[in-house]
Coordinates of C-alpha atoms in Angstrom, one line a residue:
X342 CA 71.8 88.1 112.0
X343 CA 72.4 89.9 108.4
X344 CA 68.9 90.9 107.0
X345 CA 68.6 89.1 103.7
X346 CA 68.4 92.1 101.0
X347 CA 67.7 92.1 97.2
X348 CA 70.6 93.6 94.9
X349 CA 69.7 96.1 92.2
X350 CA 71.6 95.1 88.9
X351 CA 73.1 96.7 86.2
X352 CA 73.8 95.7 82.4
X353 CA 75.7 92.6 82.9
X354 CA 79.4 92.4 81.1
X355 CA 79.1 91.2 77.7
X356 CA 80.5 87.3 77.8
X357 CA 83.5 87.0 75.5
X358 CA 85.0 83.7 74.4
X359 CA 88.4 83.4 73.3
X360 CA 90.0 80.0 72.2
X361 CA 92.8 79.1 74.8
X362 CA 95.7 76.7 74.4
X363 CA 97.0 74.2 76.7
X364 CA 100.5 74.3 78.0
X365 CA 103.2 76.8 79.3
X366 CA 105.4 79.2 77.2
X367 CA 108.4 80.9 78.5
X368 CA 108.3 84.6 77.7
X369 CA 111.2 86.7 76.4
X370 CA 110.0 89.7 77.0
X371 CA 109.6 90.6 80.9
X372 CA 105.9 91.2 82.5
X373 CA 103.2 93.7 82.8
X374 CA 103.3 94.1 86.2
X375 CA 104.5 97.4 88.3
X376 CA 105.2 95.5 91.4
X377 CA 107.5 98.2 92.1
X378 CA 104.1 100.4 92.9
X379 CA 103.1 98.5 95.7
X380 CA 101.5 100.9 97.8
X381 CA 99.5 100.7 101.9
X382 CA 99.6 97.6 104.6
X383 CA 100.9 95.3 101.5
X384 CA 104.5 97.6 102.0
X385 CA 104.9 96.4 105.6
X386 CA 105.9 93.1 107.2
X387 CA 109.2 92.7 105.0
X388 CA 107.1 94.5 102.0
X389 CA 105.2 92.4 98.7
X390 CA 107.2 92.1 95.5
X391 CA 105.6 88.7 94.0
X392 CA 107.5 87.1 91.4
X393 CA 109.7 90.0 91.0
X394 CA 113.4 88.4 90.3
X395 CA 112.0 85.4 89.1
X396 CA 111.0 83.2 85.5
X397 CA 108.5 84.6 83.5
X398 CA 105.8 82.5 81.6
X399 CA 102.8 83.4 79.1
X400 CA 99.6 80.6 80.1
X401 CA 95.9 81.0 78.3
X402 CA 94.6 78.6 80.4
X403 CA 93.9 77.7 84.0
X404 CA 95.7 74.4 83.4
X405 CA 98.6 76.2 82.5
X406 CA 98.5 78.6 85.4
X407 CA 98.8 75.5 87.6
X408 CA 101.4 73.8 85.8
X409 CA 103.9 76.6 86.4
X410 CA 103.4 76.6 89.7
X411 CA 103.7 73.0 89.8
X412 CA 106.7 73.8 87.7
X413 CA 108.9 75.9 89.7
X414 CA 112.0 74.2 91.6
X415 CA 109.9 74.7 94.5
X416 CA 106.4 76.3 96.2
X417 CA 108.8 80.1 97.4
X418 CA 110.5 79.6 93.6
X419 CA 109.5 83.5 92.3
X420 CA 107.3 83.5 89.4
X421 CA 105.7 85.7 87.3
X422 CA 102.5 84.3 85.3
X423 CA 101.3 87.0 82.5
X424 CA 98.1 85.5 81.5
X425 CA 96.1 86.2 78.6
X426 CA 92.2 84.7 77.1
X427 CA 89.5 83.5 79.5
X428 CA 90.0 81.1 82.1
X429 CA 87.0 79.0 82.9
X430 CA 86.0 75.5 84.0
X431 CA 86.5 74.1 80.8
X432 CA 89.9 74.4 80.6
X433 CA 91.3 74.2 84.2
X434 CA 92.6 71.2 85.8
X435 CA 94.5 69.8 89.0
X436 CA 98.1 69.4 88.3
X437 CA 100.1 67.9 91.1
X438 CA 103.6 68.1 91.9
X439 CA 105.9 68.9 94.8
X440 CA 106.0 73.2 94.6
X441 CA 101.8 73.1 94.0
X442 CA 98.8 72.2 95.7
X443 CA 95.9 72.7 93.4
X444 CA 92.4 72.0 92.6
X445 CA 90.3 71.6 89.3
X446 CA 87.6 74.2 90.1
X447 CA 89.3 77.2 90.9
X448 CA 93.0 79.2 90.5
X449 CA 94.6 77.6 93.8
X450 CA 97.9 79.6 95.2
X451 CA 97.8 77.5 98.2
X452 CA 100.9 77.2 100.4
X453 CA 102.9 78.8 98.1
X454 CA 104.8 82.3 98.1
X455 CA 106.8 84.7 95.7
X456 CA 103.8 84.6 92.7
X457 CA 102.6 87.2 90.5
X458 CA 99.6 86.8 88.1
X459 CA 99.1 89.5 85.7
X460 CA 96.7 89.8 82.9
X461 CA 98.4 90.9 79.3
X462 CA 97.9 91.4 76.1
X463 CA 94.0 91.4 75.4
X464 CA 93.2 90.8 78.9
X465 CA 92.5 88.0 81.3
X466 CA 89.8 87.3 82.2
X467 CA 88.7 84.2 84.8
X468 CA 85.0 83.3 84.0
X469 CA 82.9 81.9 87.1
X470 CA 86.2 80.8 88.6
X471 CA 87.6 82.3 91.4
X472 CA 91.2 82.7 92.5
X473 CA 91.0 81.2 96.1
X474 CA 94.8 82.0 98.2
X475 CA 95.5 80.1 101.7
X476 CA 98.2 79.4 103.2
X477 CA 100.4 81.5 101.2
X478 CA 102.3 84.8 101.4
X479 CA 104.2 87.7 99.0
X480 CA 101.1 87.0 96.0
X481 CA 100.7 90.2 93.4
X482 CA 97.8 90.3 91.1
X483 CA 97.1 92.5 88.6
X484 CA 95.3 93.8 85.6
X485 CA 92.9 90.9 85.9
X486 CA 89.1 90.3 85.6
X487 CA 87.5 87.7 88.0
X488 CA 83.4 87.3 87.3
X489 CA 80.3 85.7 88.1
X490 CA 81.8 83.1 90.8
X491 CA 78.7 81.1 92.4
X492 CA 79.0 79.4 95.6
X493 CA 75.5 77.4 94.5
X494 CA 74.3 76.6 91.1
X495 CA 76.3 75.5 88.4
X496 CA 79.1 75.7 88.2
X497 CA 80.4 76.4 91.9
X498 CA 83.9 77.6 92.4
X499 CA 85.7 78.9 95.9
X500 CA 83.2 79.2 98.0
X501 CA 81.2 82.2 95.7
X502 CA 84.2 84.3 96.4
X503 CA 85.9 86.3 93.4
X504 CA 88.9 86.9 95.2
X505 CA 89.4 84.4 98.7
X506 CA 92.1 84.7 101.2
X507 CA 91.7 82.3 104.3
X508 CA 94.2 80.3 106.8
X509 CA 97.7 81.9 107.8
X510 CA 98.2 84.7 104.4
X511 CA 100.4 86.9 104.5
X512 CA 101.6 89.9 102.1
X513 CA 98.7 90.3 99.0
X514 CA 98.5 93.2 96.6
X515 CA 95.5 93.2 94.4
X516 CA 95.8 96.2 92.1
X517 CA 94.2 97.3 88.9
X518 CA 91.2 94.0 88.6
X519 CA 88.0 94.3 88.0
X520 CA 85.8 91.8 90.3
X521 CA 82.0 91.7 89.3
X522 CA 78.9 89.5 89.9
X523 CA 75.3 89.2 88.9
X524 CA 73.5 89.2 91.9
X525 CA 73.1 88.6 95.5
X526 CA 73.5 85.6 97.7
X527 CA 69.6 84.1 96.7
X528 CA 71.3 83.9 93.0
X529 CA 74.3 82.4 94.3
X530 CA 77.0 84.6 94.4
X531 CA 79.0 85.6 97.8
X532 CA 81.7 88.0 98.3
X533 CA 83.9 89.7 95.7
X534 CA 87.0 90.2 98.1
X535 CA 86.9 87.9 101.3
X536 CA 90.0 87.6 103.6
X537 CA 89.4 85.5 106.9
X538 CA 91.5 83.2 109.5
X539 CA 94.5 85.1 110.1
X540 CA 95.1 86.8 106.5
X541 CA 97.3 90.3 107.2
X542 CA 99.2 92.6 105.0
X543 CA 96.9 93.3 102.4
X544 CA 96.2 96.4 99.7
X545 CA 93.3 96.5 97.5
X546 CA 93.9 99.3 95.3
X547 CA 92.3 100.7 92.0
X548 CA 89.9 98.0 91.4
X549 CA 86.0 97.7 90.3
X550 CA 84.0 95.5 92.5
X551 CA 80.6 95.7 91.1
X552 CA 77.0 94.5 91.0
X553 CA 77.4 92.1 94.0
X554 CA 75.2 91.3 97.0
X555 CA 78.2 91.6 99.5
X556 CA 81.3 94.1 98.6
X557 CA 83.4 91.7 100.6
X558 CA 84.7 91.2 104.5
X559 CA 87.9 90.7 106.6
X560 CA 86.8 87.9 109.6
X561 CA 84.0 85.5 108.8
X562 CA 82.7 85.4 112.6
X563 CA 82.7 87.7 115.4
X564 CA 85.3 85.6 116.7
X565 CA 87.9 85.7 113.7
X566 CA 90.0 89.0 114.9
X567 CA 92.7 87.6 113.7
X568 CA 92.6 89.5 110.3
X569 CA 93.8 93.2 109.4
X570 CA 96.4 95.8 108.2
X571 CA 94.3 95.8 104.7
X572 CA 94.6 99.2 102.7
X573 CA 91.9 100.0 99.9
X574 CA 92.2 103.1 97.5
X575 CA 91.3 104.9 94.8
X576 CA 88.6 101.5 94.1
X577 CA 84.9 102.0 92.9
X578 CA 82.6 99.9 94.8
X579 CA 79.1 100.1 92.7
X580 CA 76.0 98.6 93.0
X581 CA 77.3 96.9 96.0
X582 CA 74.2 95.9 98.9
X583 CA 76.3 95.6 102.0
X584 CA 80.2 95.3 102.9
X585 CA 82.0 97.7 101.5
X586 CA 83.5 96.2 103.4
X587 CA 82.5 94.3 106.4
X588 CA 85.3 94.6 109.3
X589 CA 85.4 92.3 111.9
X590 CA 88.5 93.4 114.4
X591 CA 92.4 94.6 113.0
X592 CA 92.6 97.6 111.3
X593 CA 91.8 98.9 108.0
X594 CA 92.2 102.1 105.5
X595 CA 90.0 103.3 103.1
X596 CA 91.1 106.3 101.2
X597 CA 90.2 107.9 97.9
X598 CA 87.5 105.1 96.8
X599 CA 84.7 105.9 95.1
X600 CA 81.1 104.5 96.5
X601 CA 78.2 104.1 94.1
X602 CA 75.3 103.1 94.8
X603 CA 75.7 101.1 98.4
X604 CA 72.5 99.8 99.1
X605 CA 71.7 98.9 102.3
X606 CA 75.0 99.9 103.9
X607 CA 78.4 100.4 103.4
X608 CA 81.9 100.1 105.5
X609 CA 80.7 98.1 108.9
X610 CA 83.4 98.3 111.2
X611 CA 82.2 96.0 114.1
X612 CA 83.5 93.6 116.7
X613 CA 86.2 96.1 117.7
X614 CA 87.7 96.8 114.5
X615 CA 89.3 100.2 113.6
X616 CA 88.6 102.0 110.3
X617 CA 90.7 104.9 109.1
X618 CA 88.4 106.6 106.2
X619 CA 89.8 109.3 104.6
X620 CA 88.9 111.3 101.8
X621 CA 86.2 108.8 99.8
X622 CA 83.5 109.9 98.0
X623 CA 80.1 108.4 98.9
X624 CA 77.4 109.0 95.9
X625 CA 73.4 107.6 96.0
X626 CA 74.1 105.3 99.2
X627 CA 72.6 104.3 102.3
X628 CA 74.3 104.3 105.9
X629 CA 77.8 104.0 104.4
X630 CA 79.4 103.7 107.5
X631 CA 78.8 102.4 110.8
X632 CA 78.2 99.4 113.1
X633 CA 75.4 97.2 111.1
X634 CA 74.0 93.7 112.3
X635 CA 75.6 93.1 115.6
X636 CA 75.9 94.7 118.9
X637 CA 79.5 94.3 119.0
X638 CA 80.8 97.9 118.0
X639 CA 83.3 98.6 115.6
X640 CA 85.0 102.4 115.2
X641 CA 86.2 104.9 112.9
X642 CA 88.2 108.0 112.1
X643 CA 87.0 110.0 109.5
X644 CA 88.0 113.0 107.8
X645 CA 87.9 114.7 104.4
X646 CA 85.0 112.5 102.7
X647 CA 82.1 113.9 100.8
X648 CA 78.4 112.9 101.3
X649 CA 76.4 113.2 97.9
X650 CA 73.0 112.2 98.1
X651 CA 73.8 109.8 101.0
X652 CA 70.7 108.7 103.3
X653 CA 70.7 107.6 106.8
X654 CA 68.4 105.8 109.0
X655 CA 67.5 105.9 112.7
X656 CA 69.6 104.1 115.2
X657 CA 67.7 101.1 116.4
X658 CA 69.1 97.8 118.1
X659 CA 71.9 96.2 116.1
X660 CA 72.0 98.8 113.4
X661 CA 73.7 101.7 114.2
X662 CA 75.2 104.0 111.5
X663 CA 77.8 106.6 111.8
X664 CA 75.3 109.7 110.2
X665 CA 73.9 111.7 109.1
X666 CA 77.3 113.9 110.6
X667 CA 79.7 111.1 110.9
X668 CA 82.8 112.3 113.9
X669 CA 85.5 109.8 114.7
X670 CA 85.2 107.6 118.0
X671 CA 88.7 106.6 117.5
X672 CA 92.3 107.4 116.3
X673 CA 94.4 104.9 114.0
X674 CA 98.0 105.2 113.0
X675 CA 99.5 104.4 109.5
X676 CA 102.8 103.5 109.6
X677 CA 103.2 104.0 106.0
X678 CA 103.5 107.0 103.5
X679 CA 100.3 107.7 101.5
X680 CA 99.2 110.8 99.1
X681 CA 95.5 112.0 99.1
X682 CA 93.6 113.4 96.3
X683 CA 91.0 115.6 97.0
X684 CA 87.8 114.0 97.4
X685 CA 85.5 115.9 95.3
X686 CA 88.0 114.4 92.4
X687 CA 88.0 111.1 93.4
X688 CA 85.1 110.3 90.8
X689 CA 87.6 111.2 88.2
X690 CA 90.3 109.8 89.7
X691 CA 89.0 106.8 90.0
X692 CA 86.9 106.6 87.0
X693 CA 90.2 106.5 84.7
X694 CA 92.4 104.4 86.8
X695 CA 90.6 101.8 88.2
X696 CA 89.5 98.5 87.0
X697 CA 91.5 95.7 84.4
X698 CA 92.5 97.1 81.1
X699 CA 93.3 100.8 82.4
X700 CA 97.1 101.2 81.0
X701 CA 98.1 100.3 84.8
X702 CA 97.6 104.2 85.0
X703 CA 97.4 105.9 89.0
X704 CA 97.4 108.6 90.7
X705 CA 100.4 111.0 92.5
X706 CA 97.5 112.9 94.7
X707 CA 97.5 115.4 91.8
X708 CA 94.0 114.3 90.3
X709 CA 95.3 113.8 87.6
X710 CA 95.5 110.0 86.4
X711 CA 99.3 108.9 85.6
X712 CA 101.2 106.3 83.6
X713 CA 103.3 103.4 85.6
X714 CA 106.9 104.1 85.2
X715 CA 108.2 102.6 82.1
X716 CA 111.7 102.2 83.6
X717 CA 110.0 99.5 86.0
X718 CA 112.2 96.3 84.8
X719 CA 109.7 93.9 86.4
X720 CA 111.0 90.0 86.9
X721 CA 113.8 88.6 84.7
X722 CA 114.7 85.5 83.4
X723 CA 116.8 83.6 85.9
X724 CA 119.1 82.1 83.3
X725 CA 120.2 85.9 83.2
X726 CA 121.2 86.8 87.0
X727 CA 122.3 89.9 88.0
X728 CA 125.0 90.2 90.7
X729 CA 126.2 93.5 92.3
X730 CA 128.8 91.9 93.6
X731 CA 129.8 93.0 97.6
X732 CA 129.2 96.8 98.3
X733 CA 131.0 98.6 101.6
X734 CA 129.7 96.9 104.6
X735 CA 127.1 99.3 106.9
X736 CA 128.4 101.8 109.8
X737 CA 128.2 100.1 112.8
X738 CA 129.2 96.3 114.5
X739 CA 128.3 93.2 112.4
X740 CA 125.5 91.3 114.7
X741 CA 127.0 87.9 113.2
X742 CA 130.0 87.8 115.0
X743 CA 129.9 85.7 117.3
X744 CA 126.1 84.7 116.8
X745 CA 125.0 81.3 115.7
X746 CA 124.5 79.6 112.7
X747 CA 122.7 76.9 110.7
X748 CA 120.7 76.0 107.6
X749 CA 119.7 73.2 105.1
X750 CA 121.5 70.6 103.5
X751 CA 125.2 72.3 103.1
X752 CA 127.7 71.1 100.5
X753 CA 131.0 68.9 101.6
X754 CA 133.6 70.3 103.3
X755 CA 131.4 73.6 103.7
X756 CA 130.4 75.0 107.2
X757 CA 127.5 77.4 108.6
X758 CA 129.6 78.9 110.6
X759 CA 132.0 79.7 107.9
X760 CA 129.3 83.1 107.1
X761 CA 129.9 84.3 111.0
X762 CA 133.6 84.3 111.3
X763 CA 134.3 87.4 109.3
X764 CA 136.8 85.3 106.6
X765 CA 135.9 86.1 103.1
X766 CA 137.5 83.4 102.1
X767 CA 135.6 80.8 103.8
X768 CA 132.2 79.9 102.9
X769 CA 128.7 77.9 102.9
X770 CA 127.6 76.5 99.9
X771 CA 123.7 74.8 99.6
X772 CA 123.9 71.3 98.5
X773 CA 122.8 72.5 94.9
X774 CA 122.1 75.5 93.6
X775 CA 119.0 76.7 96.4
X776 CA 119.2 76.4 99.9
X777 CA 119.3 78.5 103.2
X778 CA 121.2 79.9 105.8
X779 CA 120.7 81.5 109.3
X780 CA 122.2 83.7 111.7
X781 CA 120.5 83.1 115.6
X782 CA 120.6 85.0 119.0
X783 CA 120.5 83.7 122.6
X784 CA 117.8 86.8 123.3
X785 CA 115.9 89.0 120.6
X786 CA 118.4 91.4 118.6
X787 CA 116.8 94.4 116.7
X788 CA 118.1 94.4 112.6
X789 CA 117.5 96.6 109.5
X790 CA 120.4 95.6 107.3
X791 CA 121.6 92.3 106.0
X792 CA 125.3 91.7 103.8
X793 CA 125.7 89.1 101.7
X794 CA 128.9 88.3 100.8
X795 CA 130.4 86.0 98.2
X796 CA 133.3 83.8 97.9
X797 CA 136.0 84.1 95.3
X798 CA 134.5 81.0 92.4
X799 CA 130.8 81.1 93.7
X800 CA 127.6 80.9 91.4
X801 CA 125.4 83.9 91.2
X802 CA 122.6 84.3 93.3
X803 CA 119.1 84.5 91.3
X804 CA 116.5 85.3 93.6
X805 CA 117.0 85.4 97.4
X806 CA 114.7 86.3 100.4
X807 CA 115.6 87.5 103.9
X808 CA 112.9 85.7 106.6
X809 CA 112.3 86.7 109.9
X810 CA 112.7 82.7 111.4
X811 CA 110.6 83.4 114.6
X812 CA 107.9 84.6 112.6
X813 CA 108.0 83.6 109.1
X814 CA 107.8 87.0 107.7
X815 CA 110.0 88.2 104.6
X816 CA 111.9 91.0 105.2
X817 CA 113.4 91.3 102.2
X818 CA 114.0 90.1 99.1
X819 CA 116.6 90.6 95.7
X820 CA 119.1 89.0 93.5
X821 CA 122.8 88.8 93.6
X822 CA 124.9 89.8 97.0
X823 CA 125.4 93.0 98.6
X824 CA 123.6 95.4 101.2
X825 CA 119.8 95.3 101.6
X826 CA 117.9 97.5 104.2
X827 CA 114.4 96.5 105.7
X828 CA 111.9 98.4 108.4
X829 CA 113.9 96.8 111.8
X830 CA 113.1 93.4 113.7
X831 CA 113.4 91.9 116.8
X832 CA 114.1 88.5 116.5
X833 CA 116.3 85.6 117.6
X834 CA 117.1 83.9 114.0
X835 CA 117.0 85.3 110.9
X836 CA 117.6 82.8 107.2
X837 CA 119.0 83.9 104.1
X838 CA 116.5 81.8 101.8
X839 CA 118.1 81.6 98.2
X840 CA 115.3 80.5 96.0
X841 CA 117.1 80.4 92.4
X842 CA 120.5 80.4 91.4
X843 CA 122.9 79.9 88.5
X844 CA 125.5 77.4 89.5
X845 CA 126.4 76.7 93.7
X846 CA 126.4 80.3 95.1
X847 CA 129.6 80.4 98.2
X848 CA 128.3 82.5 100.9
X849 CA 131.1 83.6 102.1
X850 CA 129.3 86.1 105.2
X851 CA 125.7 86.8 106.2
X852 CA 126.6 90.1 108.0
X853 CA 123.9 91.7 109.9
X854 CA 123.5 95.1 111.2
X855 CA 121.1 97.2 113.7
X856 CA 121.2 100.7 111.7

């Protein structure tokens, strides 16, 4: 069992009150958000783009936030939600309706997908209410401040948690937020950043989590190893007691954070979990890594980190830390591309990148902090589609030939099998303007590259997603037709899920292709 510990505080954030409006805005201009900077395990498993390709809407209130998700044609509909003022109880409702599932005391993405929530403006900032996500997958936010969320007291919101993830998540990128409390568990706060019951896919990257009895975990029990592929970088934990964070099973990597002031211990990889810590810099901490509280080990690879004034104590029982010369017990593969910074700069680094309010500015493993690119379109408005129109089709044999096919609700006098029989002038149309489509195997049938092509009269395609159908995963996602490439599958079906539209889009093939 956890020892029960007492947090050290710092000076509190100043409480600022801004007056907040009710009601949704669409925005002409196009959001804040660099989803186009998506970086570690958040890239894999089809990738995490948010509401890239989707509406965009201005809302100053939590009431608002839920009413454009209850607003969208429907719960994968991509949306971008630039938020601006301070989100608290007092002005955060349930709103019902068939693309939303939410709740009155917290910010409620529950089975939903495609969303992005950015702060703008003067800042966002959600006061003792926490964002809680379950059930959901492809979810960016960004730029945003979460604080003082009590699981006891008054008034309670998601469990204590600043950030939650629980039940079947997929795909989240949490980037540039600051994520704060004001104590310990005794004063009713839990965990800043908690994923648990089969939440994958995850980066965590140049964020503030701060004054908090528990840093945050990925499993809530010895039991729940169904968690993993999380990425954090270039974060500062500080003032942080324990879990930095806690790992129970999967895998995680922590590169180029910055520890401050870890209490009572730090990164405790346990019940078989596998921690890949490169190049962090730990500063006036205690056992910052190891296997604390349980007798169920956890492992590590280390390599490149720097020790400042970092105790350890003695190996006793269920606390066993990695010190005082941590060596690996382990080896973990990253299948993605990643850029270090040295670690003696990562106090630097991290100092003028990470957090809310920071310009969005990161780092190109230069140490030296750099602007997002200003060329990033981010979502647009879907009553202004883009379509490439068809490109040359891929080297190689189109898998849909002769494959199967079916989908939703088609048009009349339209066929599913019209996009496998290699007839451009034949086609599929949704009855309405959204709808899907699938191509399907007798056996498992590796693919990296889709086609979509269109039929002579057909609306435009708005927003579209490519789904792995045995597994729910997105491989991909765009607007318009054309050629799109994703890391390779093996699976039997694979949908073309069109999520927004202008006019009935005629799919006149769904090519697919193994290279």
């Amino acid at each position: 069992m956890r020892r029960a510990v007492a947090v050290r505080l710092s000076a509190l954030l100043a409480a600022g009150a801004l007056t907040a409006a009710a009601g949704v805005a669409l925005s002409t201009t196009t959001a804040s958000a660099a989803t186009g900077g998506v970086t570690g395990y958040a890239t894999q498993n089809g990738g995490t783009t948010g509401g890239a390709g989707g509406q965009t809407v201005r809302a100053t209130t939590g009431t608002a936030i839920h009413q454009a998700l209850c607003g969208r044609a429907s719960s994968s509909t991509p949306i971008t939600i630039q938020v601006e003022g301070t989100i608290n109880h007092g002005n955060t409702t349930k709103v019902s309706g068939s693309s939303c599932n939410t709740a009155a005391d917290r910010i409620e993405l529950k089975q939903i997908s495609n969303v992005t929530i950015v702060g703008v403006g003067n800042g966002a900032v959600f006061d003792q209410l926490g964002i809680h996500i379950r059930e959901a997958a492809n979810i960016v936010i960004q730029n945003v401040t979460v604080r003082n969320v009590k699981k006891s007291g008054s008034p309670t919101s998601n469990g204590g948690d600043a950030i939650g993830m629980e039940s079947d998540v997929r795909n989240v990128w949490v980037d540039h937020v600051t994520l704060e409390a004001s104590g310990g568990e005794s004063e009713g706060y839990d965990g800043l950043f908690d994923m648990k019951d089969n939440t994958q896919y995850v980066t965590l990257s140049y964020s503030v989590l701060r004054n908090s009895g528990r840093g945050g975990l990925i499993g809530s029990s010895e039991s729940d190893r169904s968690n993993g592929y999380v990425t954090f970088h270039h974060n500062l934990y500080e003032n942080i007691d324990s879990r930095a964070p806690l790992l129970r099973g999967g895998i995680a990597h922590m590169y180029n954070n910055h520890y401050k002031r870890l209490n009572e211990s730090g990164i405790n990889s346990r019940a078989g979990a596998r921690a890949k810590v490169d190049n962090n810099y730990f500063e006036d901490s205690k056992d910052v890594l190891g296997t604390f509280y349980t007798s169920e080990a956890g492992y590590w690879q280390v390599g490149g980190n720097v020790f400042d004034n970092v105790t350890w104590s003695s190996r006793s029982g269920d606390h066993n830390p990695a010190g005082p010369n941590p060596t690996s017990n382990t080896s973990v593969s990253i299948p993605y591309d990643f850029t270090l910074d040295g670690a003696n700069c990562v106090p630097s680094v991290v100092a003028q990148t990470a957090g809310a309010g920071k310009g969005l500015k990161v780092s190109d493993g230069s140490c030296t902090p750099q602007s997002p690119d200003p060329t990033d379109p981010g979502p647009t408005d879907p009553g202004e589609p883009t379509d490439p129109g068809p490109t040359d089709p891929p080297a190689g044999a189109n898998l849909s030939l002769g494959a199967g096919a079916d989908g939703s609700s088609k048009a009349s006098g339209t066929s599913y099998s019209n996009v496998i029989d290699g007839n451009t002038s034949t086609y599929w149309s949704p009855s309405g303007s959204t709808g899907s489509v699938s191509v399907k195997w007798g056996s498992a049938t590796t693919v990296s590259k889709a086609g979509i092509r269109l039929a002579s009269g057909s609306g435009t395609i708005g927003a579209y997603r490519l789904l792995n159908h045995d597994t729910g995963a997105v491989l991909a996602s765009g607007s318009g037709a054309g050629t799109v490439s994703f890391s390779p599958a093996s699976l039997k079906k694979i949908t073309l899920e069109i999520t927004n539209a202008s006019g009935t889009p005629r799919i006149a093939e769904f090519e697919t292709y193994a290279n």
